[in-house]
């Protein structure tokens, strides 16, 4: 493509995207498309484009219009479903830059500017935790799941020296609350420990770890001859949005020389708000922290910080011996030594641009506003007829139920999506199904939340859908 044509294509795309953004922000269009892949393949003539090619800036524009029409509108005020960042459009420019330059910067020589941006962003993230270089260190990776795997990989290198070469010792154990993210069990599986190596930490009725019992659990496992690889805690838990009590658990881990990994993929951004920060009190005592930028720091998917208290643990990540890559001198680090990924996207630029547009204070305001929306919703539901609320939200996730069965909650959610008005998520807590609102769109306000509750009441009141398995 000639540079002039590229510019024209970007201008077309920008025009279509800006119009889409305006619509989304105003709450126009369905918040989520419910068409099937087959319908959409047809509608967008995907096969035809693949066979014939020949897209132009103009046809790109009309193709994108259809494509965007049938997507999920995260900037819509009614978007409150999954923990997926509503990107700062200023930071979105990083995705375009990366798409053009493809500076796969895990080797310094593949993107000196991108490496500098990542190092600056990592230093900022470390400082929010209360750590600093050179004692501590970190790296950006493609998502929280990978950050958790990388952290546990590092934890294994410290807990079980030689495991990388010779395999795991007998009875390896990872202790985590039952509500830990699925990536923790997956990491255990990938590292050859098996998912049964993940043992549940005892929790209270809301799924939060109980520190004294966690300590006793560690001791019980040790006395039984198990080898504890790490303890994992939620900051905050994916299903409930509640934080585990960090400081006390960290103290128990320190006393026992057990690696503590804090999964703050979603809730790490609470560090920006002086009041919310309390939920993360003691985080600096952890050994490693996962903190996603594409949840609450307003970048696109994926960009996650993996941060470690001890730089040695980061440097000690098991073996990368590639003599076809590592030789000679370089003016900066090859970050590949710290990651499971080989090549890596320019993740630092995304986070940097989000910060550069909004400033730390702008992001802090966003985080606080999301929390205030959650408190408003909780307050609205607390003594409203026909509703039950799980608990006061720690951050920006509110779990609630409308009267009726578990199936009724699913029906309500489906109806709102069919209407295109609101996108809620749902989780099972304490054996019951809840509706779950993640207050993450900067365009959601208290009026939106009041409308959402009316819509839930309406959807819950209308006659139940015909059940295909119903028998007279
Ligand atoms: C979102 C989330 C993850 C997974 O992160 P991805 O970036 O989606 O891979 C892990 N842990 C917690 C607590 C999360 O909220």
GROMACS .gro file of N, CA, C and O and ligand atoms in nm, residues 83 142-146 148 181 183 234 236-238 263-266 292 294-295 302 304, ligand 1:
model
  103
   83UNK      N    1  -1.505  -0.788   3.271
   83UNK     CA    2  -1.398  -0.700   3.318
   83UNK      C    3  -1.300  -0.674   3.204
   83UNK      O    4  -1.192  -0.732   3.199
  142UNK      N    5   0.133  -1.033   2.778
  142UNK     CA    6   0.005  -1.032   2.707
  142UNK      C    7  -0.107  -1.088   2.795
  142UNK      O    8  -0.159  -1.196   2.770
  143UNK      N    9  -0.143  -1.016   2.898
  143UNK     CA   10  -0.263  -1.049   2.975
  143UNK      C   11  -0.236  -1.107   3.112
  143UNK      O   12  -0.126  -1.153   3.144
  144UNK      N   13  -0.341  -1.102   3.193
  144UNK     CA   14  -0.331  -1.146   3.331
  144UNK      C   15  -0.310  -1.296   3.344
  144UNK      O   16  -0.240  -1.341   3.437
  145UNK      N   17  -0.367  -1.372   3.254
  145UNK     CA   18  -0.350  -1.519   3.262
  145UNK      C   19  -0.203  -1.554   3.246
  145UNK      O   20  -0.149  -1.638   3.319
  146UNK      N   21  -0.141  -1.490   3.149
  146UNK     CA   22   0.000  -1.515   3.123
  146UNK      C   23   0.087  -1.459   3.237
  146UNK      O   24   0.190  -1.517   3.272
  148UNK      N   25  -0.004  -1.446   3.548
  148UNK     CA   26  -0.015  -1.543   3.658
  148UNK      C   27   0.074  -1.664   3.634
  148UNK      O   28   0.142  -1.712   3.725
  181UNK      N   29  -0.895  -1.692   3.983
  181UNK     CA   30  -0.917  -1.696   3.839
  181UNK      C   31  -0.874  -1.831   3.782
  181UNK      O   32  -0.778  -1.891   3.830
  183UNK      N   33  -0.705  -1.909   3.544
  183UNK     CA   34  -0.568  -1.916   3.493
  183UNK      C   35  -0.473  -1.974   3.597
  183UNK      O   36  -0.365  -2.023   3.559
  234UNK      N   37  -0.670  -1.300   4.588
  234UNK     CA   38  -0.744  -1.218   4.492
  234UNK      C   39  -0.751  -1.072   4.535
  234UNK      O   40  -0.792  -1.041   4.646
  236UNK      N   41  -0.905  -0.794   4.303
  236UNK     CA   42  -1.014  -0.856   4.373
  236UNK      C   43  -1.059  -0.983   4.301
  236UNK      O   44  -1.015  -1.008   4.191
  237UNK      N   45  -1.148  -1.058   4.365
  237UNK     CA   46  -1.193  -1.185   4.308
  237UNK      C   47  -1.281  -1.162   4.185
  237UNK      O   48  -1.365  -1.073   4.185
  238UNK      N   49  -1.260  -1.243   4.081
  238UNK     CA   50  -1.336  -1.221   3.957
  238UNK      C   51  -1.489  -1.227   3.977
  238UNK      O   52  -1.560  -1.144   3.922
  263UNK      N   53  -0.307  -1.163   4.284
  263UNK     CA   54  -0.371  -1.148   4.154
  263UNK      C   55  -0.459  -1.023   4.156
  263UNK      O   56  -0.576  -1.028   4.193
  264UNK      N   57  -0.396  -0.912   4.119
  264UNK     CA   58  -0.465  -0.783   4.118
  264UNK      C   59  -0.493  -0.741   3.974
  264UNK      O   60  -0.489  -0.623   3.940
  265UNK      N   61  -0.520  -0.842   3.890
  265UNK     CA   62  -0.543  -0.814   3.747
  265UNK      C   63  -0.648  -0.705   3.732
  265UNK      O   64  -0.625  -0.605   3.664
  266UNK      N   65  -0.760  -0.723   3.797
  266UNK     CA   66  -0.866  -0.622   3.788
  266UNK      C   67  -0.846  -0.510   3.891
  266UNK      O   68  -0.851  -0.393   3.858
  292UNK      N   69  -0.345  -0.586   3.543
  292UNK     CA   70  -0.382  -0.564   3.403
  292UNK      C   71  -0.407  -0.416   3.376
  292UNK      O   72  -0.481  -0.351   3.450
  294UNK      N   73  -0.544  -0.347   3.082
  294UNK     CA   74  -0.663  -0.351   2.994
  294UNK      C   75  -0.791  -0.383   3.071
  294UNK      O   76  -0.891  -0.422   3.013
  295UNK      N   77  -0.786  -0.370   3.203
  295UNK     CA   78  -0.910  -0.377   3.280
  295UNK      C   79  -0.947  -0.234   3.319
  295UNK      O   80  -1.039  -0.178   3.269
  302UNK      N   81  -0.440  -0.687   2.488
  302UNK     CA   82  -0.403  -0.718   2.624
  302UNK      C   83  -0.280  -0.640   2.666
  302UNK      O   84  -0.193  -0.617   2.584
  304UNK      N   85  -0.061  -0.646   3.047
  304UNK     CA   86  -0.061  -0.673   3.191
  304UNK      C   87   0.078  -0.652   3.249
  304UNK      O   88   0.178  -0.689   3.187
  473LIG     C1   89  -0.923  -1.070   3.435
  473LIG     C2   90  -0.854  -1.145   3.539
  473LIG     C3   91  -0.756  -1.240   3.506
  473LIG     C4   92  -0.726  -1.278   3.365
  473LIG     O1   93  -0.665  -1.178   3.296
  473LIG     P1   94  -0.660  -1.178   3.135
  473LIG     O2   95  -0.589  -1.052   3.108
  473LIG     O3   96  -0.802  -1.180   3.089
  473LIG     O4   97  -0.585  -1.298   3.092
  473LIG     C5   98  -0.689  -1.304   3.609
  473LIG     N1   99  -0.719  -1.277   3.736
  473LIG     C6  100  -0.813  -1.189   3.773
  473LIG     C7  101  -0.838  -1.164   3.918
  473LIG     C8  102  -0.884  -1.119   3.676
  473LIG     O5  103  -0.976  -1.028   3.712
   0.00000   0.00000   0.00000
